PDB file of C-alpha atoms in Angstrom:
ATOM      1  CA  VAL A 275    -187.040 -84.248 -11.708  1.00  0.00           C
ATOM      2  CA  HIS A 276    -187.441 -88.094 -12.423  1.00  0.00           C
ATOM      3  CA  GLU A 277    -186.619 -91.117 -10.467  1.00  0.00           C
ATOM      4  CA  LEU A 278    -184.508 -91.763 -13.378  1.00  0.00           C
ATOM      5  CA  PHE A 279    -182.242 -89.277 -12.573  1.00  0.00           C
ATOM      6  CA  GLY A 280    -181.260 -90.541  -9.471  1.00  0.00           C
ATOM      7  CA  GLN A 281    -180.979 -93.789 -10.814  1.00  0.00           C
ATOM      8  CA  THR A 282    -178.093 -92.551 -13.155  1.00  0.00           C
ATOM      9  CA  ILE A 283    -176.769 -90.488 -10.447  1.00  0.00           C
ATOM     10  CA  ALA A 284    -176.434 -93.917  -8.280  1.00  0.00           C
ATOM     11  CA  GLY A 285    -174.940 -96.032 -11.458  1.00  0.00           C
ATOM     12  CA  TRP A 286    -172.289 -93.006 -11.907  1.00  0.00           C
ATOM     13  CA  ALA A 287    -171.544 -93.496  -8.481  1.00  0.00           C
ATOM     14  CA  ARG A 288    -171.099 -97.113  -8.679  1.00  0.00           C
ATOM     15  CA  LYS A 289    -169.015 -97.217 -11.068  1.00  0.00           C
ATOM     16  CA  GLU A 290    -166.669 -94.346  -9.779  1.00  0.00           C
ATOM     17  CA  ALA A 291    -166.286 -96.134  -6.785  1.00  0.00           C
ATOM     18  CA  GLU A 292    -165.180 -99.181  -8.571  1.00  0.00           C
ATOM     19  CA  ARG A 293    -162.384 -97.290 -10.517  1.00  0.00           C
ATOM     20  CA  ILE A 294    -161.270 -95.787  -6.640  1.00  0.00           C
ATOM     21  CA  GLY A 295    -161.374 -98.863  -5.248  1.00  0.00           C
ATOM     22  CA  LEU A 296    -164.178 -97.960  -2.941  1.00  0.00           C
ATOM     23  CA  ASP A 297    -165.743-101.373  -0.960  1.00  0.00           C
ATOM     24  CA  GLU A 298    -167.798 -98.775   1.110  1.00  0.00           C
ATOM     25  CA  ALA A 299    -168.687 -95.250   0.786  1.00  0.00           C
ATOM     26  CA  THR A 300    -170.719 -92.296   2.123  1.00  0.00           C
ATOM     27  CA  LEU A 301    -172.726 -89.914   0.397  1.00  0.00           C
ATOM     28  CA  VAL A 302    -173.057 -86.601   1.083  1.00  0.00           C
ATOM     29  CA  VAL A 303    -175.986 -84.515   0.015  1.00  0.00           C
ATOM     30  CA  LEU A 304    -176.267 -80.727  -0.103  1.00  0.00           C
ATOM     31  CA  GLY A 305    -179.499 -79.319   0.440  1.00  0.00           C
ATOM     32  CA  PRO A 306    -181.288 -82.346  -0.318  1.00  0.00           C
ATOM     33  CA  GLY A 307    -185.067 -80.546  -0.503  1.00  0.00           C
ATOM     34  CA  ASN A 308    -187.745 -83.357   0.264  1.00  0.00           C
ATOM     35  CA  GLY A 309    -185.369 -86.360  -0.188  1.00  0.00           C
ATOM     36  CA  HIS A 310    -187.075 -87.476  -3.249  1.00  0.00           C
ATOM     37  CA  LEU A 311    -183.744 -87.203  -4.836  1.00  0.00           C
ATOM     38  CA  ALA A 312    -181.597 -89.017  -2.460  1.00  0.00           C
ATOM     39  CA  GLN A 313    -184.338 -91.267  -1.800  1.00  0.00           C
ATOM     40  CA  ASP A 314    -184.208 -92.440  -5.845  1.00  0.00           C
ATOM     41  CA  ILE A 315    -180.222 -92.999  -5.019  1.00  0.00           C
ATOM     42  CA  LEU A 316    -180.234 -94.683  -2.480  1.00  0.00           C
ATOM     43  CA  ASP A 317    -183.179 -97.143  -3.581  1.00  0.00           C
ATOM     44  CA  SER A 318    -181.499 -97.588  -6.879  1.00  0.00           C
ATOM     45  CA  TRP A 319    -177.646 -98.456  -5.250  1.00  0.00           C
ATOM     46  CA  GLY A 320    -178.953-101.888  -4.679  1.00  0.00           C
ATOM     47  CA  GLU A 321    -176.610-104.679  -3.296  1.00  0.00           C
ATOM     48  CA  GLY A 322    -172.991-104.911  -4.399  1.00  0.00           C
ATOM     49  CA  PRO A 323    -169.555-104.416  -3.824  1.00  0.00           C
ATOM     50  CA  CYS A 324    -169.334-101.227  -2.368  1.00  0.00           C
ATOM     51  CA  ARG A 325    -172.086-100.228   0.441  1.00  0.00           C
ATOM     52  CA  LEU A 326    -173.531 -97.008   0.754  1.00  0.00           C
ATOM     53  CA  ALA A 327    -174.217 -94.485   3.353  1.00  0.00           C
ATOM     54  CA  MET A 328    -175.725 -91.460   3.320  1.00  0.00           C
ATOM     55  CA  ILE A 329    -175.404 -87.985   4.734  1.00  0.00           C
ATOM     56  CA  LEU A 330    -178.022 -85.496   3.857  1.00  0.00           C
ATOM     57  CA  VAL A 331    -177.119 -81.522   4.708  1.00  0.00           C
ATOM     58  CA  GLU A 332    -180.076 -79.073   5.895  1.00  0.00           C
ATOM     59  CA  THR A 333    -180.398 -75.971   7.217  1.00  0.00           C
ATOM     60  CA  SER A 334    -183.605 -75.803   8.266  1.00  0.00           C
ATOM     61  CA  HIS A 335    -184.952 -77.194  11.519  1.00  0.00           C
ATOM     62  CA  PRO A 336    -188.249 -78.759  10.634  1.00  0.00           C
ATOM     63  CA  ARG A 337    -186.973 -79.299   7.041  1.00  0.00           C
ATOM     64  CA  LYS A 338    -184.436 -81.874   9.195  1.00  0.00           C
ATOM     65  CA  ARG A 339    -187.203 -83.291  11.287  1.00  0.00           C
ATOM     66  CA  GLU A 340    -189.002 -84.102   7.738  1.00  0.00           C
ATOM     67  CA  LEU A 341    -185.890 -86.080   6.462  1.00  0.00           C
ATOM     68  CA  GLU A 342    -185.278 -87.729   9.231  1.00  0.00           C
ATOM     69  CA  SER A 343    -188.559 -89.210   9.680  1.00  0.00           C
ATOM     70  CA  ARG A 344    -188.453 -90.173   5.567  1.00  0.00           C
ATOM     71  CA  PHE A 345    -185.240 -92.153   6.132  1.00  0.00           C
ATOM     72  CA  ARG A 346    -185.874 -93.545   9.676  1.00  0.00           C
ATOM     73  CA  GLY A 347    -184.000 -97.142   9.924  1.00  0.00           C
ATOM     74  CA  ARG A 348    -181.933 -96.688   6.883  1.00  0.00           C
ATOM     75  CA  SER A 349    -178.155 -95.790   7.167  1.00  0.00           C
ATOM     76  CA  VAL A 350    -179.107 -92.049   6.749  1.00  0.00           C
ATOM     77  CA  ARG A 351    -177.681 -89.257   8.842  1.00  0.00           C
ATOM     78  CA  VAL A 352    -179.177 -85.221   8.664  1.00  0.00           C
ATOM     79  CA  LEU A 353    -176.935 -83.111   9.667  1.00  0.00           C
ATOM     80  CA  SER A 354    -176.808 -79.537  10.006  1.00  0.00           C
ATOM     81  CA  PRO A 355    -173.866 -77.136   8.116  1.00  0.00           C
ATOM     82  CA  ASP A 356    -172.190 -76.896  11.741  1.00  0.00           C
ATOM     83  CA  GLU A 357    -172.053 -80.591  12.240  1.00  0.00           C
ATOM     84  CA  LEU A 358    -170.891 -80.930   8.809  1.00  0.00           C
ATOM     85  CA  ASP A 359    -168.152 -78.928   9.914  1.00  0.00           C
ATOM     86  CA  ALA A 360    -167.024 -81.411  13.253  1.00  0.00           C
ATOM     87  CA  LEU A 361    -167.679 -84.897  10.748  1.00  0.00           C
ATOM     88  CA  ASP A 362    -164.275 -87.387  10.656  1.00  0.00           C
ATOM     89  CA  PRO A 363    -163.104 -87.753   7.006  1.00  0.00           C
ATOM     90  CA  VAL A 364    -165.048 -89.208   4.394  1.00  0.00           C
ATOM     91  CA  THR A 365    -163.908 -91.659   1.609  1.00  0.00           C
ATOM     92  CA  GLY A 366    -167.240 -91.514  -1.045  1.00  0.00           C
ATOM     93  CA  PHE A 367    -169.360 -88.770  -2.996  1.00  0.00           C
ATOM     94  CA  VAL A 368    -170.790 -85.216  -2.622  1.00  0.00           C
ATOM     95  CA  LEU A 369    -173.816 -84.041  -4.559  1.00  0.00           C
ATOM     96  CA  ALA A 370    -175.018 -80.760  -4.496  1.00  0.00           C
ATOM     97  CA  ASN A 371    -177.382 -80.602  -7.398  1.00  0.00           C
ATOM     98  CA  GLU A 372    -178.881 -76.987  -7.977  1.00  0.00           C
ATOM     99  CA  PHE A 373    -177.224 -76.165  -4.617  1.00  0.00           C
ATOM    100  CA  PHE A 374    -174.836 -73.148  -6.113  1.00  0.00           C
ATOM    101  CA  ASP A 375    -177.917 -71.353  -7.418  1.00  0.00           C
ATOM    102  CA  ALA A 376    -179.116 -70.970  -4.420  1.00  0.00           C
ATOM    103  CA  LEU A 377    -176.922 -69.420  -1.947  1.00  0.00           C
ATOM    104  CA  PRO A 378    -176.836 -65.541  -1.486  1.00  0.00           C
ATOM    105  CA  PHE A 379    -174.810 -63.213  -4.517  1.00  0.00           C
ATOM    106  CA  ARG A 380    -173.126 -60.246  -5.038  1.00  0.00           C
ATOM    107  CA  ILE A 381    -173.640 -57.893  -8.392  1.00  0.00           C
ATOM    108  CA  PHE A 382    -171.650 -55.882  -9.959  1.00  0.00           C
ATOM    109  CA  GLU A 383    -171.509 -54.014 -12.280  1.00  0.00           C
ATOM    110  CA  ASN A 384    -168.786 -51.975 -15.157  1.00  0.00           C
ATOM    111  CA  ARG A 385    -170.127 -48.472 -15.779  1.00  0.00           C
ATOM    112  CA  GLY A 386    -167.906 -46.224 -17.627  1.00  0.00           C
ATOM    113  CA  GLY A 387    -164.823 -48.775 -16.906  1.00  0.00           C
ATOM    114  CA  ASP A 388    -164.904 -49.107 -13.173  1.00  0.00           C
ATOM    115  CA  VAL A 389    -166.411 -51.981 -11.799  1.00  0.00           C
ATOM    116  CA  PHE A 390    -169.303 -51.010  -8.888  1.00  0.00           C
ATOM    117  CA  GLU A 391    -171.287 -52.960  -6.561  1.00  0.00           C
ATOM    118  CA  ILE A 392    -175.020 -52.992  -6.337  1.00  0.00           C
ATOM    119  CA  HIS A 393    -176.850 -52.049  -2.956  1.00  0.00           C
ATOM    120  CA  VAL A 394    -179.928 -51.296  -2.121  1.00  0.00           C
ATOM    121  CA  GLN A 395    -181.421 -48.449   0.096  1.00  0.00           C
ATOM    122  CA  SER A 396    -185.382 -47.319   0.978  1.00  0.00           C
ATOM    123  CA  GLY A 397    -187.080 -44.396  -0.656  1.00  0.00           C
ATOM    124  CA  GLN A 398    -190.011 -43.111  -0.497  1.00  0.00           C
ATOM    125  CA  GLY A 399    -191.360 -46.776   0.806  1.00  0.00           C
ATOM    126  CA  VAL A 400    -190.141 -48.287  -2.072  1.00  0.00           C
ATOM    127  CA  PHE A 401    -186.505 -50.684  -2.799  1.00  0.00           C
ATOM    128  CA  GLU A 402    -183.925 -48.556  -4.818  1.00  0.00           C
ATOM    129  CA  GLU A 403    -180.519 -49.676  -6.453  1.00  0.00           C
ATOM    130  CA  VAL A 404    -177.461 -47.772  -5.851  1.00  0.00           C
ATOM    131  CA  LEU A 405    -173.883 -48.112  -7.285  1.00  0.00           C
ATOM    132  CA  LEU A 406    -170.830 -47.878  -4.758  1.00  0.00           C
ATOM    133  CA  PRO A 407    -167.387 -47.907  -5.104  1.00  0.00           C
ATOM    134  CA  LEU A 408    -165.930 -51.307  -4.343  1.00  0.00           C
ATOM    135  CA  ARG A 409    -165.326 -52.778  -1.304  1.00  0.00           C
ATOM    136  CA  GLU A 410    -164.240 -55.782   1.021  1.00  0.00           C
ATOM    137  CA  VAL A 411    -163.617 -57.780  -2.598  1.00  0.00           C
ATOM    138  CA  PRO A 412    -161.948 -61.040  -2.155  1.00  0.00           C
ATOM    139  CA  GLU A 413    -159.203 -61.244  -4.008  1.00  0.00           C
ATOM    140  CA  ASN A 414    -160.087 -63.728  -6.029  1.00  0.00           C
ATOM    141  CA  PHE A 415    -163.112 -61.820  -7.614  1.00  0.00           C
ATOM    142  CA  ARG A 416    -160.666 -59.822  -9.105  1.00  0.00           C
ATOM    143  CA  PRO A 417    -159.748 -61.415 -12.292  1.00  0.00           C
ATOM    144  CA  LEU A 418    -163.467 -61.953 -13.006  1.00  0.00           C
ATOM    145  CA  LEU A 419    -164.604 -57.900 -12.163  1.00  0.00           C
ATOM    146  CA  ASP A 420    -161.656 -57.395 -14.551  1.00  0.00           C
ATOM    147  CA  ALA A 421    -163.524 -59.409 -17.278  1.00  0.00           C
ATOM    148  CA  ILE A 422    -166.998 -57.403 -17.417  1.00  0.00           C
ATOM    149  CA  PRO A 423    -167.341 -54.923 -20.494  1.00  0.00           C
ATOM    150  CA  GLU A 424    -168.620 -52.028 -19.936  1.00  0.00           C
ATOM    151  CA  GLY A 425    -172.351 -51.842 -19.352  1.00  0.00           C
ATOM    152  CA  PHE A 426    -172.318 -55.398 -18.355  1.00  0.00           C
ATOM    153  CA  ARG A 427    -173.855 -56.998 -14.822  1.00  0.00           C
ATOM    154  CA  THR A 428    -172.510 -60.074 -13.173  1.00  0.00           C
ATOM    155  CA  GLU A 429    -173.143 -62.050 -10.108  1.00  0.00           C
ATOM    156  CA  LEU A 430    -170.425 -63.959  -7.816  1.00  0.00           C
ATOM    157  CA  SER A 431    -170.876 -65.612  -4.530  1.00  0.00           C
ATOM    158  CA  PRO A 432    -167.763 -65.449  -1.249  1.00  0.00           C
ATOM    159  CA  GLU A 433    -170.071 -68.638  -0.496  1.00  0.00           C
ATOM    160  CA  TRP A 434    -169.403 -70.584  -3.683  1.00  0.00           C
ATOM    161  CA  GLU A 435    -165.523 -71.238  -2.447  1.00  0.00           C
ATOM    162  CA  ASP A 436    -166.823 -71.247   1.064  1.00  0.00           C
ATOM    163  CA  TRP A 437    -168.594 -74.150   0.679  1.00  0.00           C
ATOM    164  CA  ILE A 438    -165.734 -75.862  -1.783  1.00  0.00           C
ATOM    165  CA  SER A 439    -163.225 -75.439   1.143  1.00  0.00           C
ATOM    166  CA  ARG A 440    -165.885 -76.876   3.668  1.00  0.00           C
ATOM    167  CA  ILE A 441    -165.971 -80.132   1.341  1.00  0.00           C
ATOM    168  CA  SER A 442    -162.385 -79.985   1.085  1.00  0.00           C
ATOM    169  CA  ARG A 443    -161.910 -80.657   4.218  1.00  0.00           C
ATOM    170  CA  PHE A 444    -163.683 -83.275   5.112  1.00  0.00           C
ATOM    171  CA  LEU A 445    -163.656 -85.422   1.471  1.00  0.00           C
ATOM    172  CA  GLU A 446    -160.790 -87.082   1.973  1.00  0.00           C
ATOM    173  CA  LYS A 447    -161.102 -89.519  -1.311  1.00  0.00           C
ATOM    174  CA  GLY A 448    -164.044 -89.391  -3.935  1.00  0.00           C
ATOM    175  CA  ARG A 449    -165.750 -87.508  -6.134  1.00  0.00           C
ATOM    176  CA  PHE A 450    -167.620 -83.850  -6.021  1.00  0.00           C
ATOM    177  CA  LEU A 451    -170.629 -83.759  -8.419  1.00  0.00           C
ATOM    178  CA  ILE A 452    -172.093 -80.538  -8.973  1.00  0.00           C
ATOM    179  CA  ILE A 453    -174.998 -79.918 -10.952  1.00  0.00           C
ATOM    180  CA  ASP A 454    -176.234 -76.246 -11.834  1.00  0.00           C
ATOM    181  CA  TYR A 455    -177.383 -73.771 -14.669  1.00  0.00           C
ATOM    182  CA  GLY A 456    -174.068 -71.473 -15.450  1.00  0.00           C
ATOM    183  CA  GLU A 457    -171.134 -70.807 -17.803  1.00  0.00           C
ATOM    184  CA  PHE A 458    -167.660 -70.372 -17.605  1.00  0.00           C
ATOM    185  CA  THR A 459    -167.158 -66.639 -17.548  1.00  0.00           C
ATOM    186  CA  ASP A 460    -166.842 -66.603 -21.008  1.00  0.00           C
ATOM    187  CA  GLY A 461    -170.687 -67.943 -21.315  1.00  0.00           C
ATOM    188  CA  LEU A 462    -171.574 -65.329 -18.553  1.00  0.00           C
ATOM    189  CA  ILE A 463    -170.377 -62.066 -20.830  1.00  0.00           C
ATOM    190  CA  VAL A 464    -172.486 -62.735 -24.012  1.00  0.00           C
ATOM    191  CA  PRO A 465    -174.489 -59.940 -25.656  1.00  0.00           C
ATOM    192  CA  TRP A 466    -178.073 -61.674 -24.114  1.00  0.00           C
ATOM    193  CA  ARG A 467    -176.755 -61.358 -20.872  1.00  0.00           C
ATOM    194  CA  MET A 468    -175.836 -57.805 -19.968  1.00  0.00           C
ATOM    195  CA  GLY A 469    -178.225 -57.315 -17.482  1.00  0.00           C
ATOM    196  CA  GLY A 470    -177.088 -60.371 -15.561  1.00  0.00           C
ATOM    197  CA  THR A 471    -178.430 -63.504 -14.925  1.00  0.00           C
ATOM    198  CA  MET A 472    -180.441 -62.921 -11.459  1.00  0.00           C
ATOM    199  CA  ARG A 473    -184.212 -64.185 -11.553  1.00  0.00           C
ATOM    200  CA  CYS A 474    -186.867 -64.345  -9.234  1.00  0.00           C
ATOM    201  CA  PHE A 475    -189.516 -67.092  -8.793  1.00  0.00           C
ATOM    202  CA  HIS A 476    -192.985 -66.763  -7.307  1.00  0.00           C
ATOM    203  CA  SER A 477    -196.233 -68.723  -7.599  1.00  0.00           C
ATOM    204  CA  HIS A 478    -194.567 -70.721 -10.962  1.00  0.00           C
ATOM    205  CA  GLN A 479    -194.084 -67.259 -12.485  1.00  0.00           C
ATOM    206  CA  MET A 480    -190.398 -65.603 -12.974  1.00  0.00           C
ATOM    207  CA  ASP A 481    -188.995 -61.935 -13.383  1.00  0.00           C
ATOM    208  CA  THR A 482    -186.075 -60.387 -12.338  1.00  0.00           C
ATOM    209  CA  ASN A 483    -187.217 -57.759  -9.975  1.00  0.00           C
ATOM    210  CA  PRO A 484    -186.412 -59.066  -6.054  1.00  0.00           C
ATOM    211  CA  TYR A 485    -187.893 -56.098  -4.709  1.00  0.00           C
ATOM    212  CA  GLU A 486    -191.202 -56.466  -5.149  1.00  0.00           C
ATOM    213  CA  LYS A 487    -193.058 -58.929  -2.805  1.00  0.00           C
ATOM    214  CA  PRO A 488    -189.534 -59.166  -0.624  1.00  0.00           C
ATOM    215  CA  GLY A 489    -189.339 -62.339   1.082  1.00  0.00           C
ATOM    216  CA  LEU A 490    -191.727 -64.228  -0.930  1.00  0.00           C
ATOM    217  CA  LYS A 491    -189.646 -65.017  -4.110  1.00  0.00           C
ATOM    218  CA  ASP A 492    -187.037 -67.788  -4.529  1.00  0.00           C
ATOM    219  CA  ILE A 493    -184.075 -65.194  -5.890  1.00  0.00           C
ATOM    220  CA  THR A 494    -180.916 -67.420  -8.120  1.00  0.00           C
ATOM    221  CA  ALA A 495    -178.303 -66.675 -10.622  1.00  0.00           C
ATOM    222  CA  HIS A 496    -176.612 -68.760 -12.764  1.00  0.00           C
ATOM    223  CA  ILE A 497    -173.299 -69.966 -11.333  1.00  0.00           C
ATOM    224  CA  ASN A 498    -169.954 -69.164 -12.566  1.00  0.00           C
ATOM    225  CA  PHE A 499    -167.878 -72.439 -13.405  1.00  0.00           C
ATOM    226  CA  SER A 500    -164.643 -70.256 -13.520  1.00  0.00           C
ATOM    227  CA  PHE A 501    -164.583 -69.272 -10.375  1.00  0.00           C
ATOM    228  CA  LEU A 502    -165.712 -73.199  -9.103  1.00  0.00           C
ATOM    229  CA  ARG A 503    -163.050 -74.495 -10.951  1.00  0.00           C
ATOM    230  CA  ASP A 504    -160.512 -72.167  -9.420  1.00  0.00           C
ATOM    231  CA  SER A 505    -161.756 -72.329  -5.999  1.00  0.00           C
ATOM    232  CA  ALA A 506    -161.918 -75.832  -6.395  1.00  0.00           C
ATOM    233  CA  LEU A 507    -158.228 -76.246  -7.635  1.00  0.00           C
ATOM    234  CA  SER A 508    -156.826 -73.867  -5.121  1.00  0.00           C
ATOM    235  CA  ALA A 509    -158.587 -76.186  -2.381  1.00  0.00           C
ATOM    236  CA  GLY A 510    -156.716 -79.446  -3.463  1.00  0.00           C
ATOM    237  CA  PHE A 511    -159.616 -80.961  -5.644  1.00  0.00           C
ATOM    238  CA  GLY A 512    -158.691 -82.072  -9.339  1.00  0.00           C
ATOM    239  CA  ILE A 513    -161.244 -81.273 -12.250  1.00  0.00           C
ATOM    240  CA  GLY A 514    -162.496 -84.393 -13.330  1.00  0.00           C
ATOM    241  CA  SER A 515    -164.709 -83.256 -16.079  1.00  0.00           C
ATOM    242  CA  TYR A 516    -167.636 -80.677 -16.950  1.00  0.00           C
ATOM    243  CA  THR A 517    -169.934 -81.220 -19.283  1.00  0.00           C
ATOM    244  CA  THR A 518    -173.655 -80.488 -20.078  1.00  0.00           C
ATOM    245  CA  GLN A 519    -176.044 -81.991 -17.566  1.00  0.00           C
ATOM    246  CA  SER A 520    -177.610 -83.930 -21.013  1.00  0.00           C
ATOM    247  CA  SER A 521    -173.933 -85.597 -21.754  1.00  0.00           C
ATOM    248  CA  PHE A 522    -173.532 -86.368 -18.308  1.00  0.00           C
ATOM    249  CA  LEU A 523    -176.959 -88.175 -17.900  1.00  0.00           C
ATOM    250  CA  ILE A 524    -175.954 -89.706 -21.634  1.00  0.00           C
ATOM    251  CA  ARG A 525    -172.672 -90.947 -21.215  1.00  0.00           C
ATOM    252  CA  ASN A 526    -174.127 -92.588 -17.573  1.00  0.00           C
ATOM    253  CA  GLY A 527    -176.456 -94.808 -19.238  1.00  0.00           C
ATOM    254  CA  ILE A 528    -180.192 -92.613 -18.618  1.00  0.00           C
ATOM    255  CA  LEU A 529    -180.814 -93.311 -22.170  1.00  0.00           C
ATOM    256  CA  ASP A 530    -180.710 -97.122 -21.765  1.00  0.00           C
ATOM    257  CA  LEU A 531    -182.375 -96.921 -18.492  1.00  0.00           C
ATOM    258  CA  ILE A 532    -185.276 -95.289 -20.228  1.00  0.00           C
ATOM    259  CA  GLY A 533    -185.335 -97.854 -23.370  1.00  0.00           C
ATOM    260  CA  GLU A 534    -185.403-100.504 -20.348  1.00  0.00           C
ATOM    261  CA  ARG A 535    -188.754 -98.802 -18.975  1.00  0.00           C
ATOM    262  CA  MET A 536    -190.389 -98.168 -21.961  1.00  0.00           C
ATOM    263  CA  GLU A 537    -190.347-101.763 -23.014  1.00  0.00           C
ATOM    264  CA  ARG A 538    -191.969-102.658 -19.839  1.00  0.00           C
ATOM    265  CA  VAL A 539    -195.245-100.156 -20.163  1.00  0.00           C
ATOM    266  CA  GLY A 540    -197.783 -99.828 -22.851  1.00  0.00           C
ATOM    267  CA  GLU A 541    -197.457 -96.939 -25.710  1.00  0.00           C
ATOM    268  CA  GLU A 542    -199.192 -94.519 -24.031  1.00  0.00           C
ATOM    269  CA  GLU A 543    -197.149 -94.751 -20.727  1.00  0.00           C
ATOM    270  CA  GLY A 544    -194.480 -94.720 -22.790  1.00  0.00           C
ATOM    271  CA  VAL A 545    -195.181 -91.378 -24.352  1.00  0.00           C
ATOM    272  CA  LYS A 546    -195.679 -90.406 -20.694  1.00  0.00           C
ATOM    273  CA  LEU A 547    -192.234 -91.211 -19.548  1.00  0.00           C
ATOM    274  CA  TRP A 548    -190.440 -89.725 -22.338  1.00  0.00           C
ATOM    275  CA  LEU A 549    -192.180 -86.621 -21.889  1.00  0.00           C
ATOM    276  CA  SER A 550    -191.634 -86.265 -18.306  1.00  0.00           C
ATOM    277  CA  VAL A 551    -187.409 -86.940 -18.656  1.00  0.00           C
ATOM    278  CA  LYS A 552    -186.850 -85.477 -21.992  1.00  0.00           C
ATOM    279  CA  ASN A 553    -186.217 -82.406 -20.643  1.00  0.00           C
ATOM    280  CA  LEU A 554    -183.190 -83.849 -18.677  1.00  0.00           C
ATOM    281  CA  VAL A 555    -181.380 -84.773 -21.694  1.00  0.00           C
ATOM    282  CA  HIS A 556    -182.771 -82.336 -24.623  1.00  0.00           C
ATOM    283  CA  ASP A 557    -180.344 -79.539 -25.889  1.00  0.00           C
ATOM    284  CA  GLU A 558    -183.079 -76.694 -25.935  1.00  0.00           C
ATOM    285  CA  GLY A 559    -183.938 -77.734 -21.847  1.00  0.00           C
ATOM    286  CA  MET A 560    -182.304 -78.196 -18.374  1.00  0.00           C
ATOM    287  CA  GLY A 561    -180.316 -81.071 -20.706  1.00  0.00           C
ATOM    288  CA  GLU A 562    -178.053 -77.997 -21.831  1.00  0.00           C
ATOM    289  CA  ILE A 563    -178.450 -75.059 -19.950  1.00  0.00           C
ATOM    290  CA  PHE A 564    -177.422 -77.023 -16.148  1.00  0.00           C
ATOM    291  CA  LYS A 565    -173.969 -78.134 -16.315  1.00  0.00           C
ATOM    292  CA  ALA A 566    -172.141 -80.938 -14.536  1.00  0.00           C
ATOM    293  CA  MET A 567    -169.217 -80.669 -13.088  1.00  0.00           C
ATOM    294  CA  VAL A 568    -166.650 -83.457 -11.306  1.00  0.00           C
ATOM    295  CA  LEU A 569    -164.424 -82.448  -8.735  1.00  0.00           C
ATOM    296  CA  GLU A 570    -161.746 -85.121  -8.007  1.00  0.00           C
ATOM    297  CA  LYS A 571    -160.006 -86.327  -4.415  1.00  0.00           C
ATOM    298  CA  ASN A 572    -157.702 -89.464  -4.814  1.00  0.00           C
TER     299      ASN A 572
END
């Protein structure tokens, strides 16, 4: 992801801070990875009427140490999820960029008019799927499970709601920006998604078989934004906006940033710049597949 992505998010946050009257804000970044995006936001914040502090939420102890080293001397804290739960109320922003798709999920299938859950058993040295009747299903799963057509699969994660509730408990006033690939329920039960949206990645190759090379693949699924929206409303958030990543970035000035950068470099570098960022805003790339939902606490 290009640094202009972080600069655009920083510009959006500065405008929102001004709109809700903040003279200091904390940005909480969920799943910061190597810290590049957080650093791009911090570096581009600049001087202004609103001072910015940052909290990075990371589960991996080695990664936490790397992040602490990277941001040493800056107004950045690196916390585990457990430490986040003990946080005093925060005013500012929470950013979840490709965070929810990385959480564990459950898979459900409508077979013969009844909804079952996919379980896994070991048979003759290989993993096999088995359909079992539903048990211990959260009540707020029910409307979404009822919407699954015959023969379709869909993925849901109880941790999606858990994290939204967790954020609501400490975000006293501000905005929660979620950027991830997904759809509302209607967009997840179209014919070409009959088999669900689970994907596996290993060595830059994609497949749909999580039972090969267990533990070596990244396993992910599309986010159900209907579920996120309903969970957010139940947790006390208002829905500020929901749009494609492309629309969000363009509305918040990424094309202006691209234009300014291209004016400062030669033609060859300008072409390289455009090739490196166009997928963020292209209707047939990440710009359309990824969505941006803003939740509000006022």
